[in-house]
mmCIF file of C-alpha atoms in Angstrom:
data_model
loop_
_atom_site.group_PDB
_atom_site.id
_atom_site.type_symbol
_atom_site.label_atom_id
_atom_site.label_comp_id
_atom_site.label_asym_id
_atom_site.label_seq_id
_atom_site.Cartn_x
_atom_site.Cartn_y
_atom_site.Cartn_z
ATOM 1 C CA MET D 255 37.226 4.726 -8.777
ATOM 2 C CA HIS D 256 35.087 7.013 -6.626
ATOM 3 C CA ASN D 257 36.800 8.415 -3.573
ATOM 4 C CA ILE D 258 34.235 7.161 -1.098
ATOM 5 C CA ASP D 259 34.012 4.030 1.015
ATOM 6 C CA ILE D 260 31.062 2.353 -0.715
ATOM 7 C CA LYS D 261 30.886 -0.530 1.730
ATOM 8 C CA LYS D 262 30.853 1.792 4.751
ATOM 9 C CA THR D 263 28.194 4.019 3.188
ATOM 10 C CA ALA D 264 25.949 1.026 2.543
ATOM 11 C CA ILE D 265 26.440 -0.303 6.073
ATOM 12 C CA ASP D 266 25.804 3.139 7.594
ATOM 13 C CA THR D 267 22.550 3.378 5.623
ATOM 14 C CA LEU D 268 21.342 -0.004 6.809
ATOM 15 C CA GLU D 269 22.309 0.725 10.403
ATOM 16 C CA LEU D 270 20.478 4.062 10.356
ATOM 17 C CA GLU D 271 17.339 2.465 8.977
ATOM 18 C CA ALA D 272 17.566 -0.498 11.368
ATOM 19 C CA ALA D 273 17.881 1.915 14.305
ATOM 20 C CA ALA D 274 14.845 3.840 13.071
ATOM 21 C CA ILE D 275 12.757 0.665 12.972
ATOM 22 C CA HIS D 276 14.005 -0.365 16.425
ATOM 23 C CA ASN D 277 13.025 3.086 17.696
ATOM 24 C CA LEU D 278 9.418 2.579 16.581
ATOM 25 C CA ALA D 279 8.855 0.152 19.452
ATOM 26 C CA GLN D 280 8.548 3.080 21.863
ATOM 27 C CA PHE D 281 5.703 4.492 19.726
ATOM 28 C CA ILE D 282 3.452 1.445 20.024
ATOM 29 C CA ASP D 283 1.049 3.098 22.432
ATOM 30 C CA ASP D 284 -2.674 3.255 23.261
ATOM 31 C CA ASP D 285 -3.427 4.940 19.939
ATOM 32 C CA PHE D 286 -1.924 1.999 18.066
ATOM 33 C CA ILE D 287 -4.047 -0.465 20.065
ATOM 34 C CA LYS D 288 -7.198 1.636 19.525
ATOM 35 C CA VAL D 289 -6.537 1.756 15.764
ATOM 36 C CA VAL D 290 -6.211 -2.036 15.618
ATOM 37 C CA ASN D 291 -9.444 -2.497 17.562
ATOM 38 C CA GLN D 292 -11.282 0.041 15.399
ATOM 39 C CA ILE D 293 -10.189 -1.771 12.248
ATOM 40 C CA LEU D 294 -11.232 -5.144 13.697
ATOM 41 C CA ASP D 295 -14.725 -3.739 14.293
ATOM 42 C CA LEU D 296 -14.801 -1.823 11.009
ATOM 43 C CA GLN D 297 -17.846 -2.318 8.793
ATOM 44 C CA GLY D 298 -16.171 -0.570 5.858
ATOM 45 C CA ARG D 299 -12.675 -0.535 4.399
ATOM 46 C CA ILE D 300 -9.371 1.146 5.139
ATOM 47 C CA ILE D 301 -8.533 4.043 2.835
ATOM 48 C CA VAL D 302 -4.775 4.693 2.826
ATOM 49 C CA THR D 303 -3.553 7.980 1.375
ATOM 50 C CA GLY D 304 -0.337 9.929 0.970
ATOM 51 C CA ILE D 305 1.695 12.129 -1.351
ATOM 52 C CA GLY D 306 5.119 11.624 -2.966
ATOM 53 C CA LYS D 307 7.165 8.740 -1.571
ATOM 54 C CA SER D 308 4.601 8.280 1.203
ATOM 55 C CA ALA D 309 2.048 7.473 -1.502
ATOM 56 C CA ILE D 310 4.248 4.620 -2.726
ATOM 57 C CA ILE D 311 4.519 3.226 0.802
ATOM 58 C CA ALA D 312 0.755 3.633 1.185
ATOM 59 C CA GLN D 313 0.216 1.415 -1.865
ATOM 60 C CA LYS D 314 2.393 -1.299 -0.367
ATOM 61 C CA ILE D 315 0.517 -1.126 2.948
ATOM 62 C CA VAL D 316 -2.769 -1.479 1.042
ATOM 63 C CA ALA D 317 -1.416 -4.541 -0.763
ATOM 64 C CA THR D 318 -0.370 -6.117 2.551
ATOM 65 C CA PHE D 319 -3.739 -5.398 4.159
ATOM 66 C CA ASN D 320 -5.642 -6.926 1.239
ATOM 67 C CA SER D 321 -3.491 -10.041 1.103
ATOM 68 C CA THR D 322 -3.949 -10.683 4.827
ATOM 69 C CA GLY D 323 -7.719 -10.290 5.017
ATOM 70 C CA THR D 324 -8.226 -6.567 5.667
ATOM 71 C CA PRO D 325 -10.027 -4.806 2.773
ATOM 72 C CA ALA D 326 -8.135 -1.632 1.825
ATOM 73 C CA ILE D 327 -8.006 0.929 -0.997
ATOM 74 C CA PHE D 328 -5.265 3.386 -1.966
ATOM 75 C CA MET D 329 -6.249 7.007 -2.589
ATOM 76 C CA HIS D 330 -3.594 9.444 -3.803
ATOM 77 C CA ALA D 331 -3.769 12.649 -1.769
ATOM 78 C CA ALA D 332 -3.432 14.877 -4.838
ATOM 79 C CA ASP D 333 -6.144 13.022 -6.759
ATOM 80 C CA ALA D 334 -8.447 13.056 -3.730
ATOM 81 C CA ILE D 335 -8.902 16.819 -3.904
ATOM 82 C CA HIS D 336 -9.681 16.554 -7.616
ATOM 83 C CA GLY D 337 -12.570 14.120 -7.457
ATOM 84 C CA ASP D 338 -11.354 10.894 -5.811
ATOM 85 C CA LEU D 339 -12.930 11.721 -2.436
ATOM 86 C CA GLY D 340 -15.928 9.793 -3.730
ATOM 87 C CA ILE D 341 -13.977 6.622 -2.918
ATOM 88 C CA ILE D 342 -14.626 7.191 0.783
ATOM 89 C CA GLN D 343 -17.795 5.547 2.110
ATOM 90 C CA LYS D 344 -19.625 6.088 5.385
ATOM 91 C CA HIS D 345 -18.016 3.300 7.431
ATOM 92 C CA ASP D 346 -14.450 3.563 6.091
ATOM 93 C CA LEU D 347 -11.389 4.412 8.188
ATOM 94 C CA ILE D 348 -8.695 6.654 6.686
ATOM 95 C CA ILE D 349 -4.949 6.354 7.281
ATOM 96 C CA ALA D 350 -2.954 9.341 6.011
ATOM 97 C CA LEU D 351 0.827 8.982 5.606
ATOM 98 C CA SER D 352 3.105 12.006 5.769
ATOM 99 C CA LYS D 353 6.551 12.635 7.179
ATOM 100 C CA SER D 354 6.045 16.355 7.856
ATOM 101 C CA GLY D 355 2.259 16.383 8.159
ATOM 102 C CA ASN D 356 2.352 19.873 6.661
ATOM 103 C CA THR D 357 2.449 19.399 2.889
ATOM 104 C CA PRO D 358 0.076 21.626 0.888
ATOM 105 C CA GLU D 359 -1.906 18.622 -0.352
ATOM 106 C CA ILE D 360 -2.399 17.323 3.201
ATOM 107 C CA LYS D 361 -3.501 20.760 4.427
ATOM 108 C CA VAL D 362 -6.126 20.940 1.678
ATOM 109 C CA LEU D 363 -7.221 17.316 2.051
ATOM 110 C CA VAL D 364 -7.591 16.975 5.824
ATOM 111 C CA PRO D 365 -10.511 19.444 6.262
ATOM 112 C CA PHE D 366 -12.480 17.534 3.600
ATOM 113 C CA LEU D 367 -11.689 14.252 5.355
ATOM 114 C CA LYS D 368 -12.933 15.679 8.643
ATOM 115 C CA GLN D 369 -16.199 16.753 6.988
ATOM 116 C CA THR D 370 -17.001 13.155 6.072
ATOM 117 C CA GLY D 371 -16.982 12.147 9.739
ATOM 118 C CA ASN D 372 -14.733 9.149 9.099
ATOM 119 C CA THR D 373 -12.055 8.198 11.615
ATOM 120 C CA LEU D 374 -8.728 9.746 10.541
ATOM 121 C CA VAL D 375 -5.480 8.049 11.525
ATOM 122 C CA ALA D 376 -2.251 9.980 10.966
ATOM 123 C CA MET D 377 0.907 7.982 10.306
ATOM 124 C CA VAL D 378 3.169 10.950 10.712
ATOM 125 C CA GLY D 379 6.752 11.860 11.587
ATOM 126 C CA ASN D 380 5.995 15.287 13.041
ATOM 127 C CA MET D 381 3.917 15.356 16.216
ATOM 128 C CA ASP D 382 3.486 19.117 15.994
ATOM 129 C CA SER D 383 1.952 19.228 12.532
ATOM 130 C CA PHE D 384 -1.318 20.090 10.825
ATOM 131 C CA LEU D 385 -2.074 16.416 10.216
ATOM 132 C CA SER D 386 -1.299 15.243 13.744
ATOM 133 C CA HIS D 387 -3.418 17.998 15.304
ATOM 134 C CA HIS D 388 -6.480 17.075 13.239
ATOM 135 C CA ALA D 389 -6.253 13.259 13.392
ATOM 136 C CA ASN D 390 -8.337 11.072 15.692
ATOM 137 C CA PHE D 391 -5.376 8.768 16.289
ATOM 138 C CA ILE D 392 -1.637 9.090 15.683
ATOM 139 C CA LEU D 393 0.840 6.416 14.637
ATOM 140 C CA ASN D 394 4.192 8.027 15.337
ATOM 141 C CA THR D 395 6.850 7.282 12.695
ATOM 142 C CA SER D 396 9.354 9.952 13.733
ATOM 143 C CA VAL D 397 12.995 9.417 12.740
ATOM 144 C CA GLU D 398 16.109 11.263 13.845
ATOM 145 C CA ARG D 399 17.365 11.811 10.305
ATOM 146 C CA GLU D 400 17.204 10.448 6.782
ATOM 147 C CA ALA D 401 19.900 8.075 5.588
ATOM 148 C CA CYS D 402 20.388 10.495 2.692
ATOM 149 C CA PRO D 403 23.664 12.399 3.340
ATOM 150 C CA ASN D 404 21.793 15.677 2.827
ATOM 151 C CA ASN D 405 19.016 14.556 5.193
ATOM 152 C CA LEU D 406 16.519 15.241 2.391
ATOM 153 C CA ALA D 407 15.575 12.187 0.308
ATOM 154 C CA PRO D 408 12.926 10.047 2.056
ATOM 155 C CA THR D 409 14.821 6.929 3.105
ATOM 156 C CA THR D 410 14.746 6.270 6.835
ATOM 157 C CA SER D 411 11.309 7.892 7.131
ATOM 158 C CA THR D 412 9.690 5.718 4.457
ATOM 159 C CA THR D 413 11.316 2.630 5.982
ATOM 160 C CA ALA D 414 9.673 3.539 9.290
ATOM 161 C CA GLN D 415 6.281 3.981 7.596
ATOM 162 C CA LEU D 416 6.618 0.628 5.883
ATOM 163 C CA ALA D 417 7.506 -1.119 9.145
ATOM 164 C CA MET D 418 4.631 0.525 11.020
ATOM 165 C CA GLY D 419 2.251 -0.608 8.287
ATOM 166 C CA ASP D 420 3.564 -4.150 8.609
ATOM 167 C CA ALA D 421 3.095 -4.020 12.388
ATOM 168 C CA LEU D 422 -0.539 -3.011 11.881
ATOM 169 C CA ALA D 423 -1.166 -5.717 9.281
ATOM 170 C CA VAL D 424 0.415 -8.476 11.364
ATOM 171 C CA CYS D 425 -1.552 -7.465 14.476
ATOM 172 C CA LEU D 426 -4.780 -7.579 12.474
ATOM 173 C CA GLN D 427 -3.819 -10.898 10.893
ATOM 174 C CA THR D 428 -3.018 -12.399 14.298
ATOM 175 C CA CYS D 429 -6.180 -11.078 15.957
ATOM 176 C CA ARG D 430 -8.280 -12.533 13.140
ATOM 177 C CA GLN D 431 -6.399 -15.843 13.323
ATOM 178 C CA PHE D 432 -5.805 -15.490 9.606
ATOM 179 C CA SER D 433 -4.389 -18.901 8.667
ATOM 180 C CA ASP D 434 -2.192 -20.154 5.861
ATOM 181 C CA ARG D 435 -5.355 -21.546 4.243
ATOM 182 C CA ASP D 436 -6.904 -18.076 4.330
ATOM 183 C CA PHE D 437 -3.721 -16.658 2.841
ATOM 184 C CA ALA D 438 -3.902 -19.154 -0.021
ATOM 185 C CA LYS D 439 -7.380 -17.878 -0.968
ATOM 186 C CA TYR D 440 -5.876 -14.480 -1.754
ATOM 187 C CA HIS D 441 -2.837 -15.911 -3.591
ATOM 188 C CA PRO D 442 -4.236 -18.696 -5.793
ATOM 189 C CA GLY D 443 -1.849 -18.015 -8.664
ATOM 190 C CA GLY D 444 1.345 -17.552 -6.695
ATOM 191 C CA ALA D 445 3.852 -20.146 -5.555
ATOM 192 C CA LEU D 446 2.938 -19.548 -1.919
ATOM 193 C CA GLY D 447 -0.723 -20.162 -2.589
ATOM 194 C CA LYS D 448 -0.049 -23.251 -4.644
ATOM 195 C CA GLN D 449 1.923 -24.779 -1.791
ATOM 196 C CA LEU D 450 -1.151 -24.373 0.385
ATOM 197 C CA TYR D 451 -3.931 -25.605 -1.888
ATOM 198 C CA LEU D 452 -2.555 -27.556 -4.881
ATOM 199 C CA LYS D 453 -3.128 -31.278 -4.379
ATOM 200 C CA VAL D 454 -1.281 -34.283 -5.732
ATOM 201 C CA SER D 455 -4.367 -35.250 -7.740
ATOM 202 C CA ASP D 456 -4.307 -31.876 -9.536
ATOM 203 C CA LEU D 457 -1.038 -32.986 -11.126
ATOM 204 C CA SER D 458 -1.045 -36.778 -11.182
ATOM 205 C CA ASP D 459 -4.461 -37.065 -12.850
ATOM 206 C CA HIS D 460 -2.963 -35.558 -16.011
ATOM 207 C CA ASN D 461 -0.136 -38.092 -16.173
ATOM 208 C CA GLY D 462 -1.870 -41.385 -16.772
ATOM 209 C CA LYS D 463 -1.176 -44.661 -14.912
ATOM 210 C CA PRO D 464 1.800 -46.610 -16.208
ATOM 211 C CA GLU D 465 1.706 -50.135 -14.821
ATOM 212 C CA VAL D 466 3.041 -53.605 -15.532
ATOM 213 C CA SER D 467 2.617 -57.005 -13.927
ATOM 214 C CA PRO D 468 5.451 -58.668 -11.977
ATOM 215 C CA LEU D 469 5.932 -61.096 -14.890
ATOM 216 C CA ALA D 470 6.316 -58.365 -17.529
ATOM 217 C CA SER D 471 9.420 -58.618 -19.696
ATOM 218 C CA VAL D 472 12.124 -55.955 -19.874
ATOM 219 C CA ARG D 473 10.748 -54.992 -23.297
ATOM 220 C CA GLU D 474 7.247 -54.477 -21.867
ATOM 221 C CA VAL D 475 8.640 -52.395 -19.016
ATOM 222 C CA LEU D 476 10.659 -50.208 -21.397
ATOM 223 C CA ILE D 477 7.681 -49.681 -23.711
ATOM 224 C CA THR D 478 5.457 -48.688 -20.766
ATOM 225 C CA ILE D 479 7.980 -46.249 -19.303
ATOM 226 C CA THR D 480 8.598 -44.714 -22.728
ATOM 227 C CA LYS D 481 4.881 -44.405 -23.502
ATOM 228 C CA TYR D 482 4.008 -42.390 -20.390
ATOM 229 C CA ARG D 483 7.268 -40.420 -20.208
ATOM 230 C CA LEU D 484 7.316 -40.313 -16.424
ATOM 231 C CA GLY D 485 10.587 -42.158 -15.987
ATOM 232 C CA ALA D 486 8.922 -44.986 -14.084
ATOM 233 C CA THR D 487 6.117 -47.524 -13.955
ATOM 234 C CA ALA D 488 4.253 -49.134 -11.096
ATOM 235 C CA VAL D 489 4.300 -52.903 -10.718
ATOM 236 C CA ILE D 490 0.803 -54.138 -9.886
ATOM 237 C CA ASP D 491 -0.191 -57.607 -8.671
ATOM 238 C CA ALA D 492 -3.810 -58.469 -7.813
ATOM 239 C CA ASP D 493 -4.706 -54.769 -7.893
ATOM 240 C CA LYS D 494 -2.032 -53.968 -5.298
ATOM 241 C CA VAL D 495 1.161 -51.954 -5.674
ATOM 242 C CA VAL D 496 4.096 -54.299 -5.158
ATOM 243 C CA GLY D 497 6.900 -52.199 -6.589
ATOM 244 C CA ILE D 498 8.200 -49.489 -8.896
ATOM 245 C CA ILE D 499 10.661 -49.613 -11.776
ATOM 246 C CA THR D 500 12.451 -46.454 -12.827
ATOM 247 C CA ASP D 501 14.650 -45.868 -15.845
ATOM 248 C CA GLY D 502 17.498 -45.804 -13.334
ATOM 249 C CA ASP D 503 16.664 -49.354 -12.263
ATOM 250 C CA ILE D 504 16.892 -50.492 -15.884
ATOM 251 C CA ARG D 505 20.287 -48.819 -16.356
ATOM 252 C CA ARG D 506 21.530 -50.594 -13.261
ATOM 253 C CA MET D 507 20.293 -53.916 -14.664
ATOM 254 C CA LEU D 508 22.183 -53.211 -17.905
ATOM 255 C CA GLU D 509 25.366 -52.714 -15.903
ATOM 256 C CA LYS D 510 24.775 -55.890 -13.879
ATOM 257 C CA TYR D 511 23.662 -58.292 -16.642
ATOM 258 C CA GLU D 512 24.825 -58.738 -20.231
ATOM 259 C CA ASP D 513 21.597 -60.502 -21.207
ATOM 260 C CA LEU D 514 18.291 -59.103 -19.930
ATOM 261 C CA ALA D 515 16.045 -61.453 -21.871
ATOM 262 C CA HIS D 516 15.422 -63.722 -18.891
ATOM 263 C CA LEU D 517 14.562 -60.884 -16.492
ATOM 264 C CA THR D 518 11.053 -59.822 -15.475
ATOM 265 C CA ALA D 519 9.647 -56.793 -13.691
ATOM 266 C CA ASN D 520 9.806 -58.783 -10.467
ATOM 267 C CA ASP D 521 13.625 -58.985 -10.823
ATOM 268 C CA MET D 522 14.075 -55.260 -11.468
ATOM 269 C CA MET D 523 11.554 -53.538 -9.268
ATOM 270 C CA THR D 524 12.105 -51.695 -6.015
ATOM 271 C CA ARG D 525 9.813 -53.241 -3.442
ATOM 272 C CA ASN D 526 7.802 -51.217 -0.908
ATOM 273 C CA PRO D 527 8.040 -48.041 -3.008
ATOM 274 C CA LYS D 528 7.404 -44.589 -1.615
ATOM 275 C CA VAL D 529 3.784 -43.584 -2.093
ATOM 276 C CA ILE D 530 1.626 -40.542 -1.422
ATOM 277 C CA LYS D 531 -2.113 -40.186 -1.072
ATOM 278 C CA ARG D 532 -3.982 -38.649 -3.977
ATOM 279 C CA GLU D 533 -5.594 -36.022 -1.704
ATOM 280 C CA ALA D 534 -2.264 -34.927 -0.140
ATOM 281 C CA LEU D 535 -0.778 -31.523 -0.903
ATOM 282 C CA ALA D 536 1.658 -31.294 -3.797
ATOM 283 C CA ALA D 537 4.058 -29.542 -1.399
ATOM 284 C CA ASP D 538 4.061 -32.710 0.742
ATOM 285 C CA ALA D 539 5.003 -34.715 -2.347
ATOM 286 C CA LEU D 540 7.963 -32.401 -2.909
ATOM 287 C CA HIS D 541 9.053 -32.806 0.708
ATOM 288 C CA SER D 542 8.935 -36.603 0.380
ATOM 289 C CA MET D 543 10.904 -36.572 -2.892
ATOM 290 C CA ARG D 544 13.593 -34.388 -1.345
ATOM 291 C CA GLN D 545 13.726 -36.480 1.818
ATOM 292 C CA HIS D 546 14.224 -39.723 -0.100
ATOM 293 C CA ASN D 547 16.205 -38.238 -3.013
ATOM 294 C CA ILE D 548 13.792 -39.540 -5.661
ATOM 295 C CA SER D 549 12.052 -38.023 -8.692
ATOM 296 C CA GLN D 550 8.703 -39.836 -8.649
ATOM 297 C CA LEU D 551 6.091 -40.973 -6.167
ATOM 298 C CA LEU D 552 3.354 -43.517 -6.729
ATOM 299 C CA VAL D 553 -0.045 -42.041 -5.986
ATOM 300 C CA ILE D 554 -2.625 -44.095 -4.120
ATOM 301 C CA GLN D 555 -6.295 -43.652 -3.301
ATOM 302 C CA GLU D 556 -7.835 -45.905 -0.652
ATOM 303 C CA ASN D 557 -4.812 -48.211 -1.019
ATOM 304 C CA HIS D 558 -5.326 -48.537 -4.779
ATOM 305 C CA TYR D 559 -2.879 -47.333 -7.404
ATOM 306 C CA ALA D 560 -3.965 -43.962 -8.850
ATOM 307 C CA GLY D 561 -0.960 -42.777 -10.883
ATOM 308 C CA ILE D 562 2.444 -41.107 -10.608
ATOM 309 C CA ILE D 563 3.553 -37.610 -9.661
ATOM 310 C CA HIS D 564 6.927 -36.498 -11.044
ATOM 311 C CA ILE D 565 9.213 -33.768 -9.776
ATOM 312 C CA GLN D 566 8.863 -32.080 -13.176
ATOM 313 C CA ASP D 567 5.154 -31.605 -12.431
ATOM 314 C CA LEU D 568 6.114 -29.572 -9.371
ATOM 315 C CA LEU D 569 8.679 -27.563 -11.311
ATOM 316 C CA LYS D 570 6.093 -26.608 -13.945
ATOM 317 C CA GLU D 571 3.738 -25.323 -11.230
ATOM 318 C CA GLY D 572 6.445 -23.284 -9.539
ATOM 319 C CA ILE D 573 6.202 -25.283 -6.303
ATOM 320 C CA ILE D 574 9.995 -25.632 -6.170
#
């Protein structure tokens, strides 16, 4: 066993980083507001750059911007001075991340950035640095110390950068009234996106429409349920849904009666079954299934039977 208090070390780390984030509130000043307004009026993109661990945080900030409706591109500070400056276009805004603001790469890069005439925003932890002195706006991410016991490895400082980037992204998202529908456009393949755009019809239309009449025999019901493999069938009378029979209903009938030959669908069905509209969201179908503790819903369109959606359909799509 190591002779350190692992639990205490972990808690101390989290408390240091939490305090650093809490401290950022005092740095939300006029520069922050001006940066948000400049980005809202921006005709180009945001170019986010950094070196070392700051470069990794910069990539995450870019990803958050892009997914919330603000076009952004990552440019590594070291690569920029070896040809990647061509990424920057006339109307772009540049955000440079650096804890010290004095790294060799930053000192070489900043003069070139100034030559382009683009707005330069410094997200920096040192207010008396090369980067801060040459930036148009400053986002202060100063921290008292790193969580690293040697006060060397970027820990607290990168956490502060990440949080400041999130604050920027959320402000922009809120100002643009970026909705959940907008979010879904940028995440069509993810579970979050699917919850916001995938409809019941996208799933139920592939399942077929098991149905029987109220006078159908137990054998007919079993054959229909088995054929469609949805664990249930609708009971339809005069083109109207009058009930549902699940494989669970049949098992209960087997427990109740020794002879099922005289029974019909009308005897076995659950009346007034739970239904969902074909154009409803698949996520709403899941909510209804959970609320009523069931595995299937009958799908209707303009009060006519349109099929069945099964909880397995939602599992396959990653909705659950």
